[in-house]
mmCIF file with all atom_site columns, N, CA, C and O in Angstrom:
data_model
loop_
_atom_site.group_PDB
_atom_site.id
_atom_site.type_symbol
_atom_site.label_atom_id
_atom_site.label_alt_id
_atom_site.label_comp_id
_atom_site.label_asym_id
_atom_site.label_entity_id
_atom_site.label_seq_id
_atom_site.pdbx_PDB_ins_code
_atom_site.Cartn_x
_atom_site.Cartn_y
_atom_site.Cartn_z
_atom_site.occupancy
_atom_site.B_iso_or_equiv
_atom_site.pdbx_formal_charge
_atom_site.auth_seq_id
_atom_site.auth_comp_id
_atom_site.auth_asym_id
_atom_site.auth_atom_id
_atom_site.pdbx_PDB_model_num
ATOM 1   N N  . MET A 1 1  ? 86.695 -0.888  94.958  1.00 0.00 ? 1  MET A N  1
ATOM 2   C CA . MET A 1 1  ? 85.314 -0.761  94.245  1.00 0.00 ? 1  MET A CA 1
ATOM 3   C C  . MET A 1 1  ? 85.085 -1.090  92.728  1.00 0.00 ? 1  MET A C  1
ATOM 4   O O  . MET A 1 1  ? 85.625 -1.863  91.599  1.00 0.00 ? 1  MET A O  1
ATOM 5   N N  . GLU A 1 2  ? 86.087 0.978   92.189  1.00 0.00 ? 2  GLU A N  1
ATOM 6   C CA . GLU A 1 2  ? 86.365 0.957   91.109  1.00 0.00 ? 2  GLU A CA 1
ATOM 7   C C  . GLU A 1 2  ? 86.737 -0.232  90.032  1.00 0.00 ? 2  GLU A C  1
ATOM 8   O O  . GLU A 1 2  ? 86.594 0.086   89.077  1.00 0.00 ? 2  GLU A O  1
ATOM 9   N N  . ASN A 1 3  ? 87.917 -0.214  90.651  1.00 0.00 ? 3  ASN A N  1
ATOM 10  C CA . ASN A 1 3  ? 88.867 -1.174  90.060  1.00 0.00 ? 3  ASN A CA 1
ATOM 11  C C  . ASN A 1 3  ? 87.689 -2.336  89.613  1.00 0.00 ? 3  ASN A C  1
ATOM 12  O O  . ASN A 1 3  ? 87.496 -3.329  88.347  1.00 0.00 ? 3  ASN A O  1
ATOM 13  N N  . GLU A 1 4  ? 86.711 -2.931  90.851  1.00 0.00 ? 4  GLU A N  1
ATOM 14  C CA . GLU A 1 4  ? 86.421 -4.445  90.247  1.00 0.00 ? 4  GLU A CA 1
ATOM 15  C C  . GLU A 1 4  ? 85.576 -4.435  89.481  1.00 0.00 ? 4  GLU A C  1
ATOM 16  O O  . GLU A 1 4  ? 85.451 -5.312  87.881  1.00 0.00 ? 4  GLU A O  1
ATOM 17  N N  . LEU A 1 5  ? 84.700 -3.638  89.088  1.00 0.00 ? 5  LEU A N  1
ATOM 18  C CA . LEU A 1 5  ? 83.999 -3.303  87.605  1.00 0.00 ? 5  LEU A CA 1
ATOM 19  C C  . LEU A 1 5  ? 84.851 -2.297  86.712  1.00 0.00 ? 5  LEU A C  1
ATOM 20  O O  . LEU A 1 5  ? 83.826 -2.490  86.147  1.00 0.00 ? 5  LEU A O  1
ATOM 21  N N  . VAL A 1 6  ? 85.527 -1.992  86.460  1.00 0.00 ? 6  VAL A N  1
ATOM 22  C CA . VAL A 1 6  ? 86.224 -1.945  85.525  1.00 0.00 ? 6  VAL A CA 1
ATOM 23  C C  . VAL A 1 6  ? 86.552 -3.068  84.957  1.00 0.00 ? 6  VAL A C  1
ATOM 24  O O  . VAL A 1 6  ? 86.895 -3.773  83.096  1.00 0.00 ? 6  VAL A O  1
ATOM 25  N N  . CYS A 1 7  ? 87.411 -3.977  85.686  1.00 0.00 ? 7  CYS A N  1
ATOM 26  C CA . CYS A 1 7  ? 87.286 -5.704  85.258  1.00 0.00 ? 7  CYS A CA 1
ATOM 27  C C  . CYS A 1 7  ? 86.285 -6.419  84.830  1.00 0.00 ? 7  CYS A C  1
ATOM 28  O O  . CYS A 1 7  ? 86.527 -6.752  83.738  1.00 0.00 ? 7  CYS A O  1
ATOM 29  N N  . HIS A 1 8  ? 84.909 -5.892  85.031  1.00 0.00 ? 8  HIS A N  1
ATOM 30  C CA . HIS A 1 8  ? 84.337 -6.811  84.444  1.00 0.00 ? 8  HIS A CA 1
ATOM 31  C C  . HIS A 1 8  ? 83.840 -5.888  83.474  1.00 0.00 ? 8  HIS A C  1
ATOM 32  O O  . HIS A 1 8  ? 83.219 -6.633  82.095  1.00 0.00 ? 8  HIS A O  1
ATOM 33  N N  . LEU A 1 9  ? 84.124 -4.881  83.514  1.00 0.00 ? 9  LEU A N  1
ATOM 34  C CA . LEU A 1 9  ? 83.515 -4.028  81.767  1.00 0.00 ? 9  LEU A CA 1
ATOM 35  C C  . LEU A 1 9  ? 84.127 -4.029  81.085  1.00 0.00 ? 9  LEU A C  1
ATOM 36  O O  . LEU A 1 9  ? 83.910 -4.884  79.472  1.00 0.00 ? 9  LEU A O  1
ATOM 37  N N  . LYS A 1 10 ? 85.751 -4.980  81.820  1.00 0.00 ? 10 LYS A N  1
ATOM 38  C CA . LYS A 1 10 ? 86.920 -5.051  80.002  1.00 0.00 ? 10 LYS A CA 1
ATOM 39  C C  . LYS A 1 10 ? 86.841 -6.671  80.008  1.00 0.00 ? 10 LYS A C  1
ATOM 40  O O  . LYS A 1 10 ? 87.125 -6.712  78.886  1.00 0.00 ? 10 LYS A O  1
ATOM 41  N N  . ALA A 1 11 ? 86.215 -7.008  80.565  1.00 0.00 ? 11 ALA A N  1
ATOM 42  C CA . ALA A 1 11 ? 85.038 -8.650  79.938  1.00 0.00 ? 11 ALA A CA 1
ATOM 43  C C  . ALA A 1 11 ? 84.515 -8.348  79.703  1.00 0.00 ? 11 ALA A C  1
ATOM 44  O O  . ALA A 1 11 ? 83.797 -9.315  79.663  1.00 0.00 ? 11 ALA A O  1
ATOM 45  N N  . GLY A 1 12 ? 83.563 -7.464  79.430  1.00 0.00 ? 12 GLY A N  1
ATOM 46  C CA . GLY A 1 12 ? 82.461 -7.324  78.459  1.00 0.00 ? 12 GLY A CA 1
ATOM 47  C C  . GLY A 1 12 ? 81.189 -7.661  79.450  1.00 0.00 ? 12 GLY A C  1
ATOM 48  O O  . GLY A 1 12 ? 80.285 -8.244  78.169  1.00 0.00 ? 12 GLY A O  1
ATOM 49  N N  . LYS A 1 13 ? 80.657 -7.896  80.158  1.00 0.00 ? 13 LYS A N  1
ATOM 50  C CA . LYS A 1 13 ? 80.143 -7.431  81.202  1.00 0.00 ? 13 LYS A CA 1
ATOM 51  C C  . LYS A 1 13 ? 79.069 -6.707  81.405  1.00 0.00 ? 13 LYS A C  1
ATOM 52  O O  . LYS A 1 13 ? 79.872 -5.708  80.674  1.00 0.00 ? 13 LYS A O  1
ATOM 53  N N  . SER A 1 14 ? 78.029 -6.894  81.382  1.00 0.00 ? 14 SER A N  1
ATOM 54  C CA . SER A 1 14 ? 77.262 -5.862  81.725  1.00 0.00 ? 14 SER A CA 1
ATOM 55  C C  . SER A 1 14 ? 77.406 -5.038  83.708  1.00 0.00 ? 14 SER A C  1
ATOM 56  O O  . SER A 1 14 ? 77.197 -6.153  84.063  1.00 0.00 ? 14 SER A O  1
ATOM 57  N N  . VAL A 1 15 ? 77.555 -3.745  83.304  1.00 0.00 ? 15 VAL A N  1
ATOM 58  C CA . VAL A 1 15 ? 77.367 -3.558  84.881  1.00 0.00 ? 15 VAL A CA 1
ATOM 59  C C  . VAL A 1 15 ? 76.835 -1.588  84.597  1.00 0.00 ? 15 VAL A C  1
ATOM 60  O O  . VAL A 1 15 ? 77.060 -1.195  83.828  1.00 0.00 ? 15 VAL A O  1
ATOM 61  N N  . SER A 1 16 ? 76.347 -3.029  85.818  1.00 0.00 ? 16 SER A N  1
ATOM 62  C CA . SER A 1 16 ? 75.854 -1.638  86.427  1.00 0.00 ? 16 SER A CA 1
ATOM 63  C C  . SER A 1 16 ? 75.184 -0.989  87.968  1.00 0.00 ? 16 SER A C  1
ATOM 64  O O  . SER A 1 16 ? 75.965 -2.013  88.658  1.00 0.00 ? 16 SER A O  1
ATOM 65  N N  . ILE A 1 17 ? 75.013 0.031   88.839  1.00 0.00 ? 17 ILE A N  1
ATOM 66  C CA . ILE A 1 17 ? 74.891 0.466   90.249  1.00 0.00 ? 17 ILE A CA 1
ATOM 67  C C  . ILE A 1 17 ? 73.528 0.809   90.700  1.00 0.00 ? 17 ILE A C  1
ATOM 68  O O  . ILE A 1 17 ? 73.002 1.133   89.946  1.00 0.00 ? 17 ILE A O  1
ATOM 69  N N  . ARG A 1 18 ? 73.468 0.792   91.648  1.00 0.00 ? 18 ARG A N  1
ATOM 70  C CA . ARG A 1 18 ? 72.506 0.557   92.918  1.00 0.00 ? 18 ARG A CA 1
ATOM 71  C C  . ARG A 1 18 ? 73.117 1.254   93.926  1.00 0.00 ? 18 ARG A C  1
ATOM 72  O O  . ARG A 1 18 ? 73.452 1.218   94.697  1.00 0.00 ? 18 ARG A O  1
ATOM 73  N N  . ILE A 1 19 ? 72.880 2.188   93.898  1.00 0.00 ? 19 ILE A N  1
ATOM 74  C CA . ILE A 1 19 ? 72.762 3.461   94.958  1.00 0.00 ? 19 ILE A CA 1
ATOM 75  C C  . ILE A 1 19 ? 71.666 3.922   95.920  1.00 0.00 ? 19 ILE A C  1
ATOM 76  O O  . ILE A 1 19 ? 70.290 4.945   95.606  1.00 0.00 ? 19 ILE A O  1
ATOM 77  N N  . GLU A 1 20 ? 71.932 3.496   97.280  1.00 0.00 ? 20 GLU A N  1
ATOM 78  C CA . GLU A 1 20 ? 70.885 4.223   97.620  1.00 0.00 ? 20 GLU A CA 1
ATOM 79  C C  . GLU A 1 20 ? 71.493 5.092   98.845  1.00 0.00 ? 20 GLU A C  1
ATOM 80  O O  . GLU A 1 20 ? 72.668 4.592   100.089 1.00 0.00 ? 20 GLU A O  1
ATOM 81  N N  . ILE A 1 21 ? 71.069 5.788   99.126  1.00 0.00 ? 21 ILE A N  1
ATOM 82  C CA . ILE A 1 21 ? 71.184 6.827   100.459 1.00 0.00 ? 21 ILE A CA 1
ATOM 83  C C  . ILE A 1 21 ? 70.020 6.717   101.529 1.00 0.00 ? 21 ILE A C  1
ATOM 84  O O  . ILE A 1 21 ? 68.368 7.462   101.492 1.00 0.00 ? 21 ILE A O  1
ATOM 85  N N  . SER A 1 22 ? 70.084 7.206   102.463 1.00 0.00 ? 22 SER A N  1
ATOM 86  C CA . SER A 1 22 ? 70.103 6.787   104.006 1.00 0.00 ? 22 SER A CA 1
ATOM 87  C C  . SER A 1 22 ? 69.942 7.916   104.519 1.00 0.00 ? 22 SER A C  1
ATOM 88  O O  . SER A 1 22 ? 70.649 8.527   104.468 1.00 0.00 ? 22 SER A O  1
ATOM 89  N N  . TYR A 1 23 ? 68.679 7.706   105.521 1.00 0.00 ? 23 TYR A N  1
ATOM 90  C CA . TYR A 1 23 ? 68.560 10.095  106.138 1.00 0.00 ? 23 TYR A CA 1
ATOM 91  C C  . TYR A 1 23 ? 68.215 9.463   107.520 1.00 0.00 ? 23 TYR A C  1
ATOM 92  O O  . TYR A 1 23 ? 67.505 9.089   107.725 1.00 0.00 ? 23 TYR A O  1
ATOM 93  N N  . PRO A 1 24 ? 69.684 10.316  108.670 1.00 0.00 ? 24 PRO A N  1
ATOM 94  C CA . PRO A 1 24 ? 68.695 9.550   109.740 1.00 0.00 ? 24 PRO A CA 1
ATOM 95  C C  . PRO A 1 24 ? 67.081 10.988  109.953 1.00 0.00 ? 24 PRO A C  1
ATOM 96  O O  . PRO A 1 24 ? 66.653 9.416   111.320 1.00 0.00 ? 24 PRO A O  1
ATOM 97  N N  . ASN A 1 25 ? 67.096 11.478  110.296 1.00 0.00 ? 25 ASN A N  1
ATOM 98  C CA . ASN A 1 25 ? 65.473 11.208  110.078 1.00 0.00 ? 25 ASN A CA 1
ATOM 99  C C  . ASN A 1 25 ? 65.148 12.425  108.293 1.00 0.00 ? 25 ASN A C  1
ATOM 100 O O  . ASN A 1 25 ? 65.471 13.201  107.552 1.00 0.00 ? 25 ASN A O  1
ATOM 101 N N  . ASP A 1 26 ? 63.304 12.622  108.694 1.00 0.00 ? 26 ASP A N  1
ATOM 102 C CA . ASP A 1 26 ? 63.006 13.765  107.697 1.00 0.00 ? 26 ASP A CA 1
ATOM 103 C C  . ASP A 1 26 ? 63.306 14.859  107.906 1.00 0.00 ? 26 ASP A C  1
ATOM 104 O O  . ASP A 1 26 ? 62.915 15.596  106.335 1.00 0.00 ? 26 ASP A O  1
ATOM 105 N N  . LYS A 1 27 ? 64.133 15.281  108.765 1.00 0.00 ? 27 LYS A N  1
ATOM 106 C CA . LYS A 1 27 ? 64.476 17.151  109.059 1.00 0.00 ? 27 LYS A CA 1
ATOM 107 C C  . LYS A 1 27 ? 64.924 17.367  108.470 1.00 0.00 ? 27 LYS A C  1
ATOM 108 O O  . LYS A 1 27 ? 65.324 18.552  108.403 1.00 0.00 ? 27 LYS A O  1
ATOM 109 N N  . THR A 1 28 ? 66.359 16.872  107.441 1.00 0.00 ? 28 THR A N  1
ATOM 110 C CA . THR A 1 28 ? 67.478 16.989  107.955 1.00 0.00 ? 28 THR A CA 1
ATOM 111 C C  . THR A 1 28 ? 68.244 16.160  105.686 1.00 0.00 ? 28 THR A C  1
ATOM 112 O O  . THR A 1 28 ? 67.145 15.341  105.802 1.00 0.00 ? 28 THR A O  1
ATOM 113 N N  . VAL A 1 29 ? 68.975 17.381  105.807 1.00 0.00 ? 29 VAL A N  1
ATOM 114 C CA . VAL A 1 29 ? 69.180 16.948  104.153 1.00 0.00 ? 29 VAL A CA 1
ATOM 115 C C  . VAL A 1 29 ? 70.701 16.438  104.345 1.00 0.00 ? 29 VAL A C  1
ATOM 116 O O  . VAL A 1 29 ? 70.709 16.414  102.729 1.00 0.00 ? 29 VAL A O  1
ATOM 117 N N  . GLN A 1 30 ? 71.461 16.161  104.396 1.00 0.00 ? 30 GLN A N  1
ATOM 118 C CA . GLN A 1 30 ? 72.059 15.510  105.025 1.00 0.00 ? 30 GLN A CA 1
ATOM 119 C C  . GLN A 1 30 ? 71.968 14.063  105.348 1.00 0.00 ? 30 GLN A C  1
ATOM 120 O O  . GLN A 1 30 ? 71.809 13.497  105.903 1.00 0.00 ? 30 GLN A O  1
ATOM 121 N N  . PRO A 1 31 ? 72.786 13.138  104.095 1.00 0.00 ? 31 PRO A N  1
ATOM 122 C CA . PRO A 1 31 ? 72.427 12.006  104.197 1.00 0.00 ? 31 PRO A CA 1
ATOM 123 C C  . PRO A 1 31 ? 73.807 10.981  105.891 1.00 0.00 ? 31 PRO A C  1
ATOM 124 O O  . PRO A 1 31 ? 74.551 11.819  105.817 1.00 0.00 ? 31 PRO A O  1
ATOM 125 N N  . ASN A 1 32 ? 73.415 9.689   106.610 1.00 0.00 ? 32 ASN A N  1
ATOM 126 C CA . ASN A 1 32 ? 74.334 9.373   107.612 1.00 0.00 ? 32 ASN A CA 1
ATOM 127 C C  . ASN A 1 32 ? 74.490 8.099   106.895 1.00 0.00 ? 32 ASN A C  1
ATOM 128 O O  . ASN A 1 32 ? 75.414 7.564   107.432 1.00 0.00 ? 32 ASN A O  1
ATOM 129 N N  . GLN A 1 33 ? 74.209 7.828   104.992 1.00 0.00 ? 33 GLN A N  1
ATOM 130 C CA . GLN A 1 33 ? 75.037 6.371   104.632 1.00 0.00 ? 33 GLN A CA 1
ATOM 131 C C  . GLN A 1 33 ? 74.714 5.652   103.423 1.00 0.00 ? 33 GLN A C  1
ATOM 132 O O  . GLN A 1 33 ? 73.856 7.102   103.046 1.00 0.00 ? 33 GLN A O  1
ATOM 133 N N  . PHE A 1 34 ? 75.534 5.887   102.668 1.00 0.00 ? 34 PHE A N  1
ATOM 134 C CA . PHE A 1 34 ? 75.248 5.816   101.288 1.00 0.00 ? 34 PHE A CA 1
ATOM 135 C C  . PHE A 1 34 ? 75.477 4.083   100.363 1.00 0.00 ? 34 PHE A C  1
ATOM 136 O O  . PHE A 1 34 ? 76.994 3.654   101.368 1.00 0.00 ? 34 PHE A O  1
ATOM 137 N N  . LYS A 1 35 ? 74.766 3.655   99.940  1.00 0.00 ? 35 LYS A N  1
ATOM 138 C CA . LYS A 1 35 ? 75.435 1.859   99.793  1.00 0.00 ? 35 LYS A CA 1
ATOM 139 C C  . LYS A 1 35 ? 75.206 1.944   98.592  1.00 0.00 ? 35 LYS A C  1
ATOM 140 O O  . LYS A 1 35 ? 73.988 2.351   97.697  1.00 0.00 ? 35 LYS A O  1
ATOM 141 N N  . VAL A 1 36 ? 76.161 0.877   97.798  1.00 0.00 ? 36 VAL A N  1
ATOM 142 C CA . VAL A 1 36 ? 76.431 1.963   96.257  1.00 0.00 ? 36 VAL A CA 1
ATOM 143 C C  . VAL A 1 36 ? 76.014 -0.394  96.097  1.00 0.00 ? 36 VAL A C  1
ATOM 144 O O  . VAL A 1 36 ? 76.872 -1.496  96.509  1.00 0.00 ? 36 VAL A O  1
ATOM 145 N N  . VAL A 1 37 ? 75.563 -0.806  95.203  1.00 0.00 ? 37 VAL A N  1
ATOM 146 C CA . VAL A 1 37 ? 75.038 -1.990  94.837  1.00 0.00 ? 37 VAL A CA 1
ATOM 147 C C  . VAL A 1 37 ? 75.477 -1.985  93.403  1.00 0.00 ? 37 VAL A C  1
ATOM 148 O O  . VAL A 1 37 ? 75.466 -2.120  92.908  1.00 0.00 ? 37 VAL A O  1
ATOM 149 N N  . PRO A 1 38 ? 76.998 -3.327  93.082  1.00 0.00 ? 38 PRO A N  1
ATOM 150 C CA . PRO A 1 38 ? 76.771 -3.729  91.748  1.00 0.00 ? 38 PRO A CA 1
ATOM 151 C C  . PRO A 1 38 ? 76.175 -4.747  91.315  1.00 0.00 ? 38 PRO A C  1
ATOM 152 O O  . PRO A 1 38 ? 75.567 -5.511  92.272  1.00 0.00 ? 38 PRO A O  1
ATOM 153 N N  . ILE A 1 39 ? 76.208 -4.462  90.425  1.00 0.00 ? 39 ILE A N  1
ATOM 154 C CA . ILE A 1 39 ? 75.120 -5.421  89.247  1.00 0.00 ? 39 ILE A CA 1
ATOM 155 C C  . ILE A 1 39 ? 75.964 -5.944  88.122  1.00 0.00 ? 39 ILE A C  1
ATOM 156 O O  . ILE A 1 39 ? 75.994 -5.465  87.802  1.00 0.00 ? 39 ILE A O  1
ATOM 157 N N  . ILE A 1 40 ? 76.015 -7.271  88.594  1.00 0.00 ? 40 ILE A N  1
ATOM 158 C CA . ILE A 1 40 ? 76.672 -7.636  86.884  1.00 0.00 ? 40 ILE A CA 1
ATOM 159 C C  . ILE A 1 40 ? 76.303 -8.490  86.246  1.00 0.00 ? 40 ILE A C  1
ATOM 160 O O  . ILE A 1 40 ? 75.742 -10.429 87.083  1.00 0.00 ? 40 ILE A O  1
ATOM 161 N N  . ASP A 1 41 ? 75.952 -8.952  85.244  1.00 0.00 ? 41 ASP A N  1
ATOM 162 C CA . ASP A 1 41 ? 75.537 -9.153  83.898  1.00 0.00 ? 41 ASP A CA 1
ATOM 163 C C  . ASP A 1 41 ? 73.799 -10.142 84.571  1.00 0.00 ? 41 ASP A C  1
ATOM 164 O O  . ASP A 1 41 ? 73.731 -11.488 84.585  1.00 0.00 ? 41 ASP A O  1
ATOM 165 N N  . GLY A 1 42 ? 73.696 -8.750  85.672  1.00 0.00 ? 42 GLY A N  1
ATOM 166 C CA . GLY A 1 42 ? 71.836 -9.000  86.269  1.00 0.00 ? 42 GLY A CA 1
ATOM 167 C C  . GLY A 1 42 ? 71.986 -9.925  87.330  1.00 0.00 ? 42 GLY A C  1
ATOM 168 O O  . GLY A 1 42 ? 71.216 -10.025 88.415  1.00 0.00 ? 42 GLY A O  1
ATOM 169 N N  . ARG A 1 43 ? 72.894 -9.607  88.001  1.00 0.00 ? 43 ARG A N  1
ATOM 170 C CA . ARG A 1 43 ? 73.655 -10.697 89.281  1.00 0.00 ? 43 ARG A CA 1
ATOM 171 C C  . ARG A 1 43 ? 73.728 -9.817  90.164  1.00 0.00 ? 43 ARG A C  1
ATOM 172 O O  . ARG A 1 43 ? 75.331 -9.078  90.267  1.00 0.00 ? 43 ARG A O  1
ATOM 173 N N  . ILE A 1 44 ? 73.313 -9.393  91.725  1.00 0.00 ? 44 ILE A N  1
ATOM 174 C CA . ILE A 1 44 ? 73.153 -8.856  92.555  1.00 0.00 ? 44 ILE A CA 1
ATOM 175 C C  . ILE A 1 44 ? 74.796 -8.422  93.458  1.00 0.00 ? 44 ILE A C  1
ATOM 176 O O  . ILE A 1 44 ? 74.534 -9.958  94.016  1.00 0.00 ? 44 ILE A O  1
ATOM 177 N N  . LEU A 1 45 ? 75.566 -8.486  93.381  1.00 0.00 ? 45 LEU A N  1
ATOM 178 C CA . LEU A 1 45 ? 76.386 -8.300  94.160  1.00 0.00 ? 45 LEU A CA 1
ATOM 179 C C  . LEU A 1 45 ? 76.962 -7.390  95.809  1.00 0.00 ? 45 LEU A C  1
ATOM 180 O O  . LEU A 1 45 ? 75.807 -7.315  95.124  1.00 0.00 ? 45 LEU A O  1
ATOM 181 N N  . ASN A 1 46 ? 77.724 -8.406  96.934  1.00 0.00 ? 46 ASN A N  1
ATOM 182 C CA . ASN A 1 46 ? 77.868 -7.754  97.689  1.00 0.00 ? 46 ASN A CA 1
ATOM 183 C C  . ASN A 1 46 ? 77.789 -6.093  98.441  1.00 0.00 ? 46 ASN A C  1
ATOM 184 O O  . ASN A 1 46 ? 79.154 -5.095  97.192  1.00 0.00 ? 46 ASN A O  1
ATOM 185 N N  . PRO A 1 47 ? 77.087 -5.603  98.643  1.00 0.00 ? 47 PRO A N  1
ATOM 186 C CA . PRO A 1 47 ? 76.700 -3.747  98.491  1.00 0.00 ? 47 PRO A CA 1
ATOM 187 C C  . PRO A 1 47 ? 78.223 -3.636  99.589  1.00 0.00 ? 47 PRO A C  1
ATOM 188 O O  . PRO A 1 47 ? 78.984 -4.303  100.244 1.00 0.00 ? 47 PRO A O  1
ATOM 189 N N  . TYR A 1 48 ? 78.037 -2.361  98.574  1.00 0.00 ? 48 TYR A N  1
ATOM 190 C CA . TYR A 1 48 ? 79.277 -0.922  99.782  1.00 0.00 ? 48 TYR A CA 1
ATOM 191 C C  . TYR A 1 48 ? 78.811 -0.466  100.538 1.00 0.00 ? 48 TYR A C  1
ATOM 192 O O  . TYR A 1 48 ? 77.838 0.362   99.654  1.00 0.00 ? 48 TYR A O  1
ATOM 193 N N  . GLU A 1 49 ? 79.179 -0.552  101.977 1.00 0.00 ? 49 GLU A N  1
ATOM 194 C CA . GLU A 1 49 ? 78.713 1.035   102.581 1.00 0.00 ? 49 GLU A CA 1
ATOM 195 C C  . GLU A 1 49 ? 79.120 2.395   102.947 1.00 0.00 ? 49 GLU A C  1
ATOM 196 O O  . GLU A 1 49 ? 80.897 1.178   103.296 1.00 0.00 ? 49 GLU A O  1
ATOM 197 N N  . SER A 1 50 ? 78.660 2.679   103.479 1.00 0.00 ? 50 SER A N  1
ATOM 198 C CA . SER A 1 50 ? 79.929 4.080   103.484 1.00 0.00 ? 50 SER A CA 1
ATOM 199 C C  . SER A 1 50 ? 78.632 5.533   104.423 1.00 0.00 ? 50 SER A C  1
ATOM 200 O O  . SER A 1 50 ? 78.426 4.794   103.980 1.00 0.00 ? 50 SER A O  1
ATOM 201 N N  . ASN A 1 51 ? 79.207 4.986   106.248 1.00 0.00 ? 51 ASN A N  1
ATOM 202 C CA . ASN A 1 51 ? 78.079 5.193   107.335 1.00 0.00 ? 51 ASN A CA 1
ATOM 203 C C  . ASN A 1 51 ? 79.544 7.368   107.204 1.00 0.00 ? 51 ASN A C  1
ATOM 204 O O  . ASN A 1 51 ? 81.163 6.451   106.824 1.00 0.00 ? 51 ASN A O  1
ATOM 205 N N  . GLN A 1 52 ? 78.452 8.030   107.869 1.00 0.00 ? 52 GLN A N  1
ATOM 206 C CA . GLN A 1 52 ? 78.790 8.920   107.653 1.00 0.00 ? 52 GLN A CA 1
ATOM 207 C C  . GLN A 1 52 ? 79.352 9.301   109.405 1.00 0.00 ? 52 GLN A C  1
ATOM 208 O O  . GLN A 1 52 ? 78.425 8.759   109.655 1.00 0.00 ? 52 GLN A O  1
#
């Protein structure tokens, strides 16, 4: 994921990411899923997901 984002940056594109964190319930502080959503030149790409 990082290498793909670096390539877009080197090409002069606008790069940002949105990180979404999911928790299994309201009583825990440990997340069970992370989703990283890359946004290149205003276009949302496929998210990268990591389940714990």
